[in-house]
Structures are given as structure tokens and as C-alpha cells.
mmCIF file of C-alpha atoms in Angstrom:
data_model
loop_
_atom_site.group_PDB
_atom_site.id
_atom_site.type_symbol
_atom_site.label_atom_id
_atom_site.label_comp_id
_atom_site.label_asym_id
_atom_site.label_seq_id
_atom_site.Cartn_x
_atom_site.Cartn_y
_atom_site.Cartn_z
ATOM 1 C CA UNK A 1 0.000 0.000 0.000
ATOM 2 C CA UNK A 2 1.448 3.166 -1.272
ATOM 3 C CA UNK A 3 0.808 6.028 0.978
ATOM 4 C CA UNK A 4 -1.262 9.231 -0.577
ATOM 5 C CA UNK A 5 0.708 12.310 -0.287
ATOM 6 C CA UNK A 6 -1.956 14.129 -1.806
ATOM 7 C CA UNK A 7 -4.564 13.350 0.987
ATOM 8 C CA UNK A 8 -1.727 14.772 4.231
ATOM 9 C CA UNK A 9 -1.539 17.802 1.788
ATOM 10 C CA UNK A 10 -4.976 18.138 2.207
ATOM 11 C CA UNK A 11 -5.270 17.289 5.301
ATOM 12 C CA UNK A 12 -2.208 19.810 6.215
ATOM 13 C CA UNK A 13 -4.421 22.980 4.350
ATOM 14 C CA UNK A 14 -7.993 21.635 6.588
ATOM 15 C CA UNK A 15 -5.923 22.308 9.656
ATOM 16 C CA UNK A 16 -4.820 25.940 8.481
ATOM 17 C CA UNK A 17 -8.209 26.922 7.392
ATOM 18 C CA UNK A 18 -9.159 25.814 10.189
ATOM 19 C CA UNK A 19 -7.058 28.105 12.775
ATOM 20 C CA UNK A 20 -7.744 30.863 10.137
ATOM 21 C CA UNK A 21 -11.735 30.284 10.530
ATOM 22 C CA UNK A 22 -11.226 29.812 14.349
ATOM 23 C CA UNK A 23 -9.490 33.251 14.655
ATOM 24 C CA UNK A 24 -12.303 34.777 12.298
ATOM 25 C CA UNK A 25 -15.092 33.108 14.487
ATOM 26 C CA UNK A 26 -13.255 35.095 17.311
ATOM 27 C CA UNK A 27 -13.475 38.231 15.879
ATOM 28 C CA UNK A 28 -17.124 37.896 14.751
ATOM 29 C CA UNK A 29 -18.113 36.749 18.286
ATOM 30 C CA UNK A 30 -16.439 40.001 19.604
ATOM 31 C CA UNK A 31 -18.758 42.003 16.835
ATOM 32 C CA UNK A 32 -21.491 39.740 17.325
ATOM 33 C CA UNK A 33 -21.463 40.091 21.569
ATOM 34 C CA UNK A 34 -21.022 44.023 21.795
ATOM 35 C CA UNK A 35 -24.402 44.212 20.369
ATOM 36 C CA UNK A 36 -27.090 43.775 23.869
ATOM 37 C CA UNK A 37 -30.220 42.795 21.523
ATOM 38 C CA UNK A 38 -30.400 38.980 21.390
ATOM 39 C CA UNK A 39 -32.557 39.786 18.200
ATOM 40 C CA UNK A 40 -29.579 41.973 16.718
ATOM 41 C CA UNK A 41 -27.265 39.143 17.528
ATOM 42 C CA UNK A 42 -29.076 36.519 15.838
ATOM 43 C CA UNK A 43 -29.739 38.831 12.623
ATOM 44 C CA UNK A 44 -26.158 39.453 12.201
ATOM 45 C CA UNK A 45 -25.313 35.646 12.411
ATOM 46 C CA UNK A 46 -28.223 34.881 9.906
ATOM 47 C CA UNK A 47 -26.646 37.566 7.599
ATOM 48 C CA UNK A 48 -23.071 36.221 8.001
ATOM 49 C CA UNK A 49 -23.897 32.372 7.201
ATOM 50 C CA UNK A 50 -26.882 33.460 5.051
ATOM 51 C CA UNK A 51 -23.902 34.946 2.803
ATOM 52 C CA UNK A 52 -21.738 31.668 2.660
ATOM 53 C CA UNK A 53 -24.806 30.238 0.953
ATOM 54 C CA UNK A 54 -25.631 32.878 -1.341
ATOM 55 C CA UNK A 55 -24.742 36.528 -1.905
ATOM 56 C CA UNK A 56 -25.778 38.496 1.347
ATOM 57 C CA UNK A 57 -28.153 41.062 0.702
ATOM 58 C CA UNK A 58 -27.743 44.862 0.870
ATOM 59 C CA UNK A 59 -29.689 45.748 3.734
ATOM 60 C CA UNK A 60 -28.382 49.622 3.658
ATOM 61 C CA UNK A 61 -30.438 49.501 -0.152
ATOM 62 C CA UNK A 62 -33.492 48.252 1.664
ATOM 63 C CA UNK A 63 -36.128 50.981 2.408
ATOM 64 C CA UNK A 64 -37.952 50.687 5.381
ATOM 65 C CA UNK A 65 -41.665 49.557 4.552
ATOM 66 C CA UNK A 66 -43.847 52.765 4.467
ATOM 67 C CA UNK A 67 -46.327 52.676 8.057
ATOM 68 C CA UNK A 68 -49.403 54.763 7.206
ATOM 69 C CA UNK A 69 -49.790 56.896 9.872
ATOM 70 C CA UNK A 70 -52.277 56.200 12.687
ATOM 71 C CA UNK A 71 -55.390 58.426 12.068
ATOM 72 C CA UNK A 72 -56.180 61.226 14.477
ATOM 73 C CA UNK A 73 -58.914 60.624 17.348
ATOM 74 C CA UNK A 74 -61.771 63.086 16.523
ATOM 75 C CA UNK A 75 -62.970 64.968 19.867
ATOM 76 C CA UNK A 76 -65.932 63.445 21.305
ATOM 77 C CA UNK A 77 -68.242 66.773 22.858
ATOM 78 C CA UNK A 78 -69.399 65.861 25.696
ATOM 79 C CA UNK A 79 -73.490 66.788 26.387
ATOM 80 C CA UNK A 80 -73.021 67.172 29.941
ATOM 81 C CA UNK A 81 -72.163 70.354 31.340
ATOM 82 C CA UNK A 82 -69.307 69.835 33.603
ATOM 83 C CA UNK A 83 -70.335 70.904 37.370
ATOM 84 C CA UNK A 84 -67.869 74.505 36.936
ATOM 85 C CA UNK A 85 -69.683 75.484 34.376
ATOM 86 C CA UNK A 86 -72.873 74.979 35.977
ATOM 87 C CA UNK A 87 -71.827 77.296 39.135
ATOM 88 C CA UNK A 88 -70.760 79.733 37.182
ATOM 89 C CA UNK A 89 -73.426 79.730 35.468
ATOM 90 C CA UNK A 90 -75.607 80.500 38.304
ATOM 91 C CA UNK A 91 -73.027 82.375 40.405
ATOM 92 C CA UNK A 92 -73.296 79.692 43.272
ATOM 93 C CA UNK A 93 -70.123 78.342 42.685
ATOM 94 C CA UNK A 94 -67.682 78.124 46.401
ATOM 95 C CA UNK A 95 -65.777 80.904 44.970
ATOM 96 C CA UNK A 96 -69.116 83.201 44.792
ATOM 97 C CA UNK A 97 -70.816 82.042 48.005
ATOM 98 C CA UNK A 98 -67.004 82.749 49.542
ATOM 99 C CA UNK A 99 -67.575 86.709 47.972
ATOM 100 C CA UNK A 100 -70.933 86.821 49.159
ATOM 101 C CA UNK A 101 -70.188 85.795 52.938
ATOM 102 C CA UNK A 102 -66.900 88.151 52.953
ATOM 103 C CA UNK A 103 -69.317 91.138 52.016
ATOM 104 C CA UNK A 104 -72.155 89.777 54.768
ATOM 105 C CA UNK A 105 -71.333 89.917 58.383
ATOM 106 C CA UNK A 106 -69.938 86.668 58.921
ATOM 107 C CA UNK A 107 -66.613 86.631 59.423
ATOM 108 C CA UNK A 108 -67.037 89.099 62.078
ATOM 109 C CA UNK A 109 -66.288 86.210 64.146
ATOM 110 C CA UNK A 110 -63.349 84.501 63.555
ATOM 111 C CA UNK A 111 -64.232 81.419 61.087
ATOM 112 C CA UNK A 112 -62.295 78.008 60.204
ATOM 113 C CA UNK A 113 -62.288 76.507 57.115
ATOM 114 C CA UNK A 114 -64.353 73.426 58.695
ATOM 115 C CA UNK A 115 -66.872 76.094 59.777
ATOM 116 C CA UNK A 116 -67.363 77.738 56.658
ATOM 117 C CA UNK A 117 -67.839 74.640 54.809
ATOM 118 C CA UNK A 118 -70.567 73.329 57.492
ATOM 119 C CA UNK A 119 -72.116 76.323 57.308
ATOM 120 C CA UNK A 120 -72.215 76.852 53.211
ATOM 121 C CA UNK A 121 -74.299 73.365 53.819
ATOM 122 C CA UNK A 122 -76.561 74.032 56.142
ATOM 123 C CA UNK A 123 -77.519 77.902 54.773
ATOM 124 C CA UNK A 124 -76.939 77.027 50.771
ATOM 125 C CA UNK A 125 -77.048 73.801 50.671
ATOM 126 C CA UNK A 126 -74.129 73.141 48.955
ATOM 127 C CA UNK A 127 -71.542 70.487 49.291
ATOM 128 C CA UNK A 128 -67.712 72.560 49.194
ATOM 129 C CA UNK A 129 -64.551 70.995 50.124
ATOM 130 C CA UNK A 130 -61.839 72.613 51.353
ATOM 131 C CA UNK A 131 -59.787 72.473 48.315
ATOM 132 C CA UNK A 132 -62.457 74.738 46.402
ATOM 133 C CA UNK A 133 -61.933 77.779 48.897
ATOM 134 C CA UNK A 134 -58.961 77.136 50.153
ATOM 135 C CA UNK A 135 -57.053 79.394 47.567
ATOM 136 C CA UNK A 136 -59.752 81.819 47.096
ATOM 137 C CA UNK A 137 -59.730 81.839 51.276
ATOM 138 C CA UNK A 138 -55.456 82.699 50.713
ATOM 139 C CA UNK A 139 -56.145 85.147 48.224
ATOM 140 C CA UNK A 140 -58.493 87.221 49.923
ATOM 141 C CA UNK A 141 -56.318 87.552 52.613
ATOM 142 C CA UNK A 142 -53.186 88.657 50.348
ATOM 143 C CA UNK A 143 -55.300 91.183 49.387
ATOM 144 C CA UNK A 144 -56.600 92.693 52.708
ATOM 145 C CA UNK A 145 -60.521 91.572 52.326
ATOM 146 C CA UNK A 146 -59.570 89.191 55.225
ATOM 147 C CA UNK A 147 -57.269 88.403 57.844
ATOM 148 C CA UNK A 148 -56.151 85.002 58.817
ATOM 149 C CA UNK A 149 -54.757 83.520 62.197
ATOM 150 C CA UNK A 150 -54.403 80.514 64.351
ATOM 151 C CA UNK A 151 -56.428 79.417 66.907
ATOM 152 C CA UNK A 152 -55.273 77.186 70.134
ATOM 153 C CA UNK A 153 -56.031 73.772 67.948
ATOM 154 C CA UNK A 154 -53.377 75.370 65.450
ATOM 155 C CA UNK A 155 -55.677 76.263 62.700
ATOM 156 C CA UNK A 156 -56.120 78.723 60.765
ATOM 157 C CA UNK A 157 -59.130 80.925 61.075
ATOM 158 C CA UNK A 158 -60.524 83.811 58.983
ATOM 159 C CA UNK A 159 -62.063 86.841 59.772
ATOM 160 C CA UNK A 160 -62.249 90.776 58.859
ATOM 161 C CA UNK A 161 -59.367 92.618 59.558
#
């Protein structure tokens, strides 16, 4: 049996292609790993084997697919009034009833804002909450129309200056 010298030359070239592809696969895998989307990772990998197959396409040619833009809600009015517009529209709003009892007599005693709200109940039978006269309550006493101090429970109370 003659030995084949043409085979070990083979077999000599299989070995240095394959430390070349071994140092390639390296380098890819340092490309390939920088990138933090598993999905990116996996697309470039497709690409690069997709290309020892068949020519890899140009995906900087590729245009994006055209997204029609999402149409524009149309503004539902509303039938309702909302509940501002219905004080104002009567003038019984908390702001107006707080007017109205700064030009009466009744902060001539000293009032909190617990008492005021009780009393807008009872008298006008409306439901305020604090929040609703709370800055108009601060305002009014910025500008002089009332003057505000606090009592021995540490709350504030309102009355004319």
C-alpha cells in the first residue's frame, strides 16, 4: 500500500483553514457580543452564514416599509355640562358664596375653614370641600378683604381685619 501524499496535503491545508476560521469566528463573536439585543445578535449571524450560501443582501439599499400613519382621534363633545360650568353659570359656585359671605357679616367672628364649609351646607345647601376655597380663602387675605390667624387647635381661622 502506497501512501497518498496528496490526501496529508490536504489534510495539512484543513488544519490551516481551520485556525484561520477559528481566529475569524473570534473576531465575529467580539462584533457579534457588543451588540445587547439577542434579536440583533441573531440577525447578524443569519446575515453572516446566510452569505456563505448565497450573496448576502444589501440591507443599507433596503427601504424601510412605508407605516401609514395612525389616524387622528376626533374629539368626542361631551353633552353634559361639567359641574364649573354649571356654578358659574348660576353664580353659586364656592368661589361666589365665599364673595358673598366676605361682604355679609360673617366673618365678624373669627371662622375656620371646617366652619365655613358646614355652614355653606346648612344655609346654601351646597356640598364645598376645602380644596375649592382654600385658595380663594389665601387670596383674599393677600389682598386685605380678610385676615387670617391661628387658633389654640393650630388652625387657621378667617375673619375681617
Amino acid at each position: 500500500m502506497v501512501p497518498d501524499f496528496r490526501a496529508l496535503g490536504e489534510a495539512k491545508n484543513m488544519i490551516e483553514n481551520i485556525e484561520e476560521v477559528k481566529n475569524q469566528l473570534k473576531e465575529l463573536s467580539e462584533v457579534i457580543n457588543s451588540f445587547t439585543s439577542e434579536a440583533v445578535q441573531l440577525r447578524i449571524i443569519d446575515l453572516v452564514f446566510n452569505a456563505q450560501q448565497k450573496k448576502a443582501p444589501d440591507i443599507t439599499a433596503q427601504e424601510p416599509e412605508h407605516i401609514p400613519p395612525r389616524p387622528k382621534r376626533k374629539r368626542i363633545k361631551s353633552k353634559v355640562r361639567s359641574l364649573s360650568t354649571d356654578r358659574a353659570a348660576n353664580g353659586e359656585g364656592p368661589v361666589s358664596i365665599l364673595t358673598k359671605l366676605a361682604e355679609s357679616a360673617f366673618f365678624e367672628q373669627p371662622q375656620s375653614i371646617r366652619s365655613i364649609i358646614e355652614y355653606c351646607e346648612v344655609n346654601f345647601a351646597k356640598k364645598i370641600r376645602q380644596s375649592d376655597i382654600s385658595g380663594k380663602l389665601a387670596k383674599m387675605v393677600r389682598e386685605g378683604i380678610l385676615k387670617r390667624e391661628k387658633n389654640a387647635e393650630g388652625q387657621y381661622e378667617y375673619s375681617k381685619p
